[in-house]
Short mmCIF file of C-alpha atoms in Angstrom, two decimals:
data_model
loop_
_atom_site.label_atom_id
_atom_site.label_comp_id
_atom_site.label_asym_id
_atom_site.label_seq_id
_atom_site.Cartn_x
_atom_site.Cartn_y
_atom_site.Cartn_z
CA MET A 1 47.31 91.00 -51.44
CA SER A 2 49.20 88.36 -53.39
CA GLU A 3 47.30 86.36 -56.01
CA LYS A 4 49.67 83.41 -55.80
CA THR A 5 50.19 83.14 -52.06
CA THR A 6 47.89 84.42 -49.34
CA LEU A 7 48.58 85.64 -45.82
CA LYS A 8 46.92 82.45 -44.60
CA ASP A 9 49.52 80.48 -46.57
CA ILE A 10 52.33 82.45 -44.91
CA VAL A 11 50.90 81.74 -41.46
CA GLN A 12 50.84 78.03 -42.31
CA ILE A 13 54.41 78.13 -43.64
CA ASN A 14 55.51 79.81 -40.41
CA LYS A 15 54.06 76.90 -38.45
CA ILE A 16 55.75 74.34 -40.70
CA LEU A 17 59.16 76.02 -40.44
CA ALA A 18 58.88 76.65 -36.69
CA SER A 19 58.22 72.95 -36.04
CA LYS A 20 60.69 71.88 -38.77
CA GLU A 21 58.06 69.83 -40.55
CA TYR A 22 60.18 69.67 -43.69
CA ASN A 23 62.40 66.78 -44.71
CA THR A 24 65.24 68.33 -46.69
CA ILE A 25 67.10 71.60 -47.19
CA LYS A 26 65.64 71.67 -50.69
CA GLU A 27 62.14 71.68 -49.21
CA PHE A 28 63.14 74.40 -46.75
CA SER A 29 64.52 76.47 -49.66
CA ALA A 30 61.24 76.01 -51.53
CA TYR A 31 59.34 77.49 -48.58
CA SER A 32 61.86 80.34 -48.46
CA ASP A 33 61.24 81.01 -52.15
CA VAL A 34 57.49 81.20 -51.54
CA ILE A 35 58.06 83.69 -48.73
CA GLN A 36 60.27 85.86 -50.95
CA GLU A 37 57.79 85.89 -53.81
CA TYR A 38 55.00 86.76 -51.39
CA ILE A 39 57.03 89.71 -50.06
CA ASP A 40 57.62 90.98 -53.59
CA ASP A 41 53.93 90.77 -54.49
CA THR A 42 52.66 92.25 -51.24
CA PHE A 43 55.11 95.06 -50.52
CA PHE A 44 56.91 95.99 -53.76
CA ARG A 45 54.45 95.29 -56.57
CA ASN A 46 51.45 96.51 -54.61
CA ASP A 47 51.26 99.91 -52.86
CA ALA A 48 48.14 99.37 -50.73
CA ILE A 49 50.01 98.80 -47.47
CA ILE A 50 52.48 101.61 -48.14
CA GLN A 51 49.62 104.05 -48.77
CA LYS A 52 48.21 103.21 -45.37
CA LEU A 53 51.60 103.58 -43.71
CA VAL A 54 51.95 107.07 -45.20
CA GLU A 55 48.57 107.94 -43.68
CA TYR A 56 49.59 106.60 -40.28
CA CYS A 57 52.79 108.65 -40.41
CA GLU A 58 50.79 111.79 -41.11
CA ASN A 59 48.53 111.03 -38.15
CA SER A 60 51.59 111.15 -35.90
CA GLY A 61 53.12 114.28 -37.35
CA ARG A 62 55.49 112.89 -39.99
CA TYR A 63 54.73 114.16 -43.49
CA LEU A 64 56.73 112.24 -46.09
CA ASP A 65 55.27 113.77 -49.28
CA ILE A 66 54.92 110.48 -51.15
CA LYS A 67 52.53 110.55 -54.08
CA PHE A 68 50.63 107.60 -55.52
CA ARG A 69 49.22 107.45 -59.03
CA GLN A 70 45.82 106.44 -57.77
CA PRO A 71 44.34 105.56 -54.39
CA SER A 72 44.25 101.88 -53.59
CA SER A 73 40.82 100.26 -53.74
CA ILE A 74 41.85 97.71 -51.11
CA GLU A 75 40.28 98.37 -47.72
CA LEU A 76 42.78 97.87 -44.92
CA LYS A 77 42.23 98.44 -41.23
CA VAL A 78 45.09 98.93 -38.79
CA GLU A 79 44.64 95.33 -37.63
CA ASN A 80 45.06 94.16 -41.23
CA ILE A 81 48.33 96.08 -41.58
CA HIS A 82 49.53 94.51 -38.35
CA ASP A 83 48.69 91.02 -39.59
CA TYR A 84 50.52 91.47 -42.90
CA LEU A 85 53.63 93.00 -41.36
CA SER A 86 53.96 90.84 -38.26
CA ASN A 87 53.39 87.53 -40.04
CA THR A 88 55.78 88.44 -42.84
CA LYS A 89 58.36 89.48 -40.24
CA ARG A 90 57.99 86.06 -38.59
CA ALA A 91 58.39 84.35 -41.96
CA ILE A 92 61.67 86.18 -42.58
CA GLU A 93 62.84 85.25 -39.10
CA LYS A 94 62.21 81.59 -39.87
CA ALA A 95 63.81 81.75 -43.33
CA MET A 96 66.91 83.52 -41.99
CA PHE A 97 67.64 81.77 -38.72
CA ILE A 98 66.18 78.25 -38.59
CA GLU A 99 68.95 76.83 -40.79
CA GLU A 100 72.45 77.94 -39.76
CA ASP A 101 73.76 77.89 -43.33
CA THR A 102 71.49 80.74 -44.42
CA LEU A 103 73.69 83.73 -45.28
CA ASN A 104 76.65 82.24 -43.42
CA GLN A 105 79.28 83.97 -45.54
CA SER A 106 81.87 85.53 -43.23
CA ILE A 107 81.73 88.87 -45.07
CA PHE A 108 78.15 89.26 -43.80
CA VAL A 109 78.70 88.24 -40.17
CA GLU A 110 78.26 91.75 -38.76
CA VAL A 111 75.24 92.48 -40.94
CA LYS A 112 73.48 89.31 -39.86
CA SER A 113 74.39 90.06 -36.25
CA ILE A 114 72.76 93.51 -36.39
CA PHE A 115 69.68 91.95 -37.98
CA ARG A 116 69.43 89.34 -35.24
CA TYR A 117 70.07 91.95 -32.53
CA PHE A 118 67.09 93.99 -33.69
CA LEU A 119 64.93 90.88 -33.85
CA GLU A 120 65.84 89.94 -30.26
CA LYS A 121 65.07 93.47 -29.09
CA THR A 122 61.55 93.20 -30.51
CA TYR A 123 60.94 90.40 -28.03
CA GLU A 124 62.42 92.44 -25.19
CA PHE A 125 60.86 95.88 -25.65
CA ASP A 126 57.10 96.30 -26.05
CA SER A 127 57.64 99.62 -27.83
CA LEU A 128 59.01 97.77 -30.87
CA THR A 129 55.81 95.74 -31.34
CA ASP A 130 53.10 97.95 -29.83
CA TYR A 131 51.54 99.63 -32.85
CA GLU A 132 48.59 101.15 -30.99
CA THR A 133 50.25 103.47 -28.47
CA LEU A 134 51.52 106.90 -29.52
CA TYR A 135 54.59 108.08 -27.63
CA GLY A 136 55.67 111.57 -26.67
CA ILE A 137 59.23 112.71 -27.30
CA ASN A 138 60.13 112.53 -23.60
CA THR A 139 59.26 108.84 -23.33
CA VAL A 140 61.77 106.00 -23.41
CA GLU A 141 59.62 104.23 -26.00
CA PHE A 142 59.89 107.10 -28.50
CA HIS A 143 63.68 106.89 -28.38
CA GLN A 144 63.73 103.09 -28.45
CA GLN A 145 61.84 103.16 -31.73
CA ASN A 146 64.01 105.85 -33.31
CA GLU A 147 67.27 104.30 -32.15
CA SER A 148 66.21 100.90 -33.45
CA PHE A 149 65.21 102.31 -36.82
CA LYS A 150 68.50 104.14 -37.28
CA TYR A 151 70.62 101.19 -36.16
CA LEU A 152 68.78 98.71 -38.39
CA TYR A 153 69.10 101.15 -41.29
CA THR A 154 72.91 101.07 -40.97
CA ILE A 155 72.79 97.64 -42.61
CA PHE A 156 72.44 99.33 -46.00
CA ASP A 157 75.66 101.25 -45.41
CA LYS A 158 77.41 98.15 -44.06
CA LEU A 159 76.51 96.14 -47.16
CA THR A 160 77.56 98.93 -49.48
CA TYR A 161 80.94 99.57 -47.88
CA ILE A 162 81.70 95.85 -47.55
CA ALA A 163 81.12 95.44 -51.28
CA ARG A 164 83.26 98.49 -52.14
CA HIS A 165 86.10 97.41 -49.84
CA LEU A 166 86.22 93.90 -51.29
CA ASN A 167 85.99 95.14 -54.87
CA ASP A 168 88.76 97.70 -54.35
CA LYS A 169 91.04 95.28 -52.51
CA TYR A 170 90.67 92.18 -54.67
CA CYS A 171 89.55 93.41 -58.10
CA LYS A 172 91.16 96.84 -58.39
CA LYS A 173 94.11 96.03 -56.10
CA GLU A 174 93.87 99.35 -54.33
CA LEU A 175 92.92 100.74 -50.96
CA SER A 176 89.37 102.05 -50.60
CA VAL A 177 89.37 105.85 -50.73
CA TYR A 178 85.99 107.53 -50.40
CA ASN A 179 87.03 111.22 -50.43
CA GLY A 180 84.13 112.16 -48.20
CA GLU A 181 81.56 111.12 -50.81
CA PRO A 182 79.05 108.72 -49.25
CA LEU A 183 78.24 105.55 -51.12
CA LYS A 184 74.59 104.74 -51.73
CA PHE A 185 73.19 101.23 -51.58
CA ALA A 186 70.83 101.71 -54.52
CA ASN A 187 73.60 103.08 -56.75
CA ASP A 188 76.77 101.29 -55.69
CA PHE A 189 76.13 97.93 -54.05
CA LEU A 190 75.19 95.82 -57.07
CA ARG A 191 78.10 96.98 -59.18
CA ASP A 192 80.65 96.36 -56.45
CA ILE A 193 79.34 92.96 -55.31
CA SER A 194 78.90 91.59 -58.85
CA PHE A 195 82.21 89.69 -58.86
CA LEU A 196 80.93 87.47 -56.01
CA ALA A 197 77.73 86.37 -57.77
CA SER A 198 77.43 82.65 -58.50
CA SER A 199 77.12 83.37 -62.23
CA ALA A 200 76.09 86.07 -64.66
CA ILE A 201 72.55 84.69 -64.63
CA GLU A 202 72.41 84.68 -60.83
CA TYR A 203 73.77 88.23 -60.73
CA GLN A 204 70.95 89.34 -63.05
CA LYS A 205 68.42 87.70 -60.74
CA LEU A 206 69.95 89.50 -57.74
CA SER A 207 69.85 92.76 -59.69
CA ASP A 208 66.19 92.22 -60.53
CA VAL A 209 65.33 91.74 -56.86
CA ILE A 210 67.25 94.75 -55.57
CA GLU A 211 66.12 97.04 -58.38
CA GLN A 212 62.50 96.06 -57.79
CA ILE A 213 62.94 97.01 -54.14
CA THR A 214 64.80 100.29 -54.69
CA TYR A 215 62.27 101.47 -57.29
CA SER A 216 59.31 100.64 -55.08
CA LYS A 217 57.19 102.98 -52.96
CA ALA A 218 58.16 100.89 -49.93
CA TRP A 219 61.80 101.87 -50.46
CA HIS A 220 60.97 105.55 -50.95
CA TYR A 221 58.81 105.43 -47.83
CA ILE A 222 61.67 104.05 -45.73
CA ARG A 223 64.15 106.55 -47.22
CA ARG A 224 61.86 109.51 -46.58
CA LEU A 225 61.13 108.38 -43.04
CA ARG A 226 64.82 107.95 -42.32
CA ASN A 227 65.52 111.49 -43.53
CA SER A 228 62.63 112.77 -41.44
CA ILE A 229 63.94 111.06 -38.31
CA GLU A 230 67.45 112.37 -38.95
CA HIS A 231 66.69 115.95 -39.98
CA ASP A 232 63.13 117.13 -39.39
CA PHE A 233 61.98 119.13 -36.39
CA VAL A 234 59.93 117.04 -33.95
CA ASP A 235 56.89 118.84 -32.62
CA PRO A 236 56.66 118.13 -28.86
CA SER A 237 52.90 118.59 -28.96
CA PHE A 238 52.58 115.48 -31.18
CA LYS A 239 52.87 111.82 -30.27
CA TYR A 240 54.57 109.26 -32.49
CA ASN A 241 54.77 105.58 -33.35
CA ILE A 242 56.90 103.99 -36.11
CA CYS A 243 56.39 100.34 -35.11
CA PHE A 244 54.96 99.45 -38.53
CA SER A 245 57.83 101.24 -40.24
CA LEU A 246 60.34 99.24 -38.23
CA GLU A 247 58.69 96.04 -39.38
CA LEU A 248 58.69 97.20 -43.00
CA LEU A 249 62.39 98.08 -42.77
CA PHE A 250 63.08 94.63 -41.31
CA ILE A 251 61.15 93.01 -44.17
CA ILE A 252 63.03 94.98 -46.83
CA ILE A 253 66.43 94.12 -45.36
CA GLY A 254 65.40 90.51 -44.83
CA ARG A 255 64.31 90.21 -48.46
CA ILE A 256 67.68 91.55 -49.62
CA MET A 257 69.58 89.20 -47.32
CA LEU A 258 67.63 86.18 -48.57
CA ALA A 259 68.45 87.21 -52.14
CA LEU A 260 72.14 87.50 -51.27
CA ASN A 261 72.01 84.05 -49.73
CA LYS A 262 70.43 82.64 -52.88
CA TYR A 263 72.42 84.34 -55.63
CA LEU A 264 75.91 84.98 -54.24
CA GLN A 265 78.67 82.43 -53.91
CA SER A 266 78.87 80.23 -50.83
CA GLU A 267 81.42 80.84 -48.07
CA MET A 268 83.88 78.35 -49.57
CA GLU A 269 83.41 79.75 -53.07
CA ILE A 270 83.97 83.32 -51.89
CA ARG A 271 87.14 82.33 -50.08
CA LYS A 272 88.41 80.61 -53.23
CA THR A 273 87.49 83.60 -55.42
CA LEU A 274 89.24 86.08 -53.12
CA GLU A 275 92.31 83.85 -52.85
CA ASN A 276 92.55 83.53 -56.65
CA LEU A 277 92.16 87.27 -57.11
CA LYS A 278 94.81 87.88 -54.46
CA LYS A 279 97.29 85.79 -56.46
CA GLU A 280 96.66 87.76 -59.68
CA LYS A 281 99.04 90.60 -60.47
#
């Protein structure tokens, strides 16, 4: 999938990080950078996996109406999709949680907690990793998958409202008033969080990452599926499985969180910035 880094490379990096066979934080960060670039190449610059996921959704009664300019020439079996998603998910787990300082800013404590909670549940419930079994709507597994998807998806709202609250309180010196109009991550987050970027250059890099994601087919796939789960009628004669979609959602959120860790100010810098803004009249 990726010309620069292969799935085999990611598997090897997972082993290195799991056994902590790196000598410095700088080396760890270099591995994290490789993982992030691989995610961009595999899931946001290339639509082959997303095309297959759309097909799998249709096979279980969810029609997302996502169009592609041309069919992918890459042949992927269901086992291949599993390998790409599961190994990338493991790579994000390593990049996010092996070193405690990764995304340790206090403003993101709840977000990181939700992310970890979902990850732990994938080791507890087979329904969150079993991609082969289709589940009827009266099964516990069907609801475990849907509940997990919706809860993990709340991270986008959490990030967006955190950024708006901080921007209103410290930059605009006013209380956050939303007037019933929901904020949208793709439209509002970058603008509101910009004052906490390490620099103008780092903010542009963060913008490039998030814009690449939110303009991708992977993002539209997740958005359409979320709307389908929330609003569409579920046919009881069909059976369903969104395991792959859960993993893709985890990968997208993980990629964003790693970018926030890389391009936003550290915990101490954020505290100093907020304190200085608080003193301004």
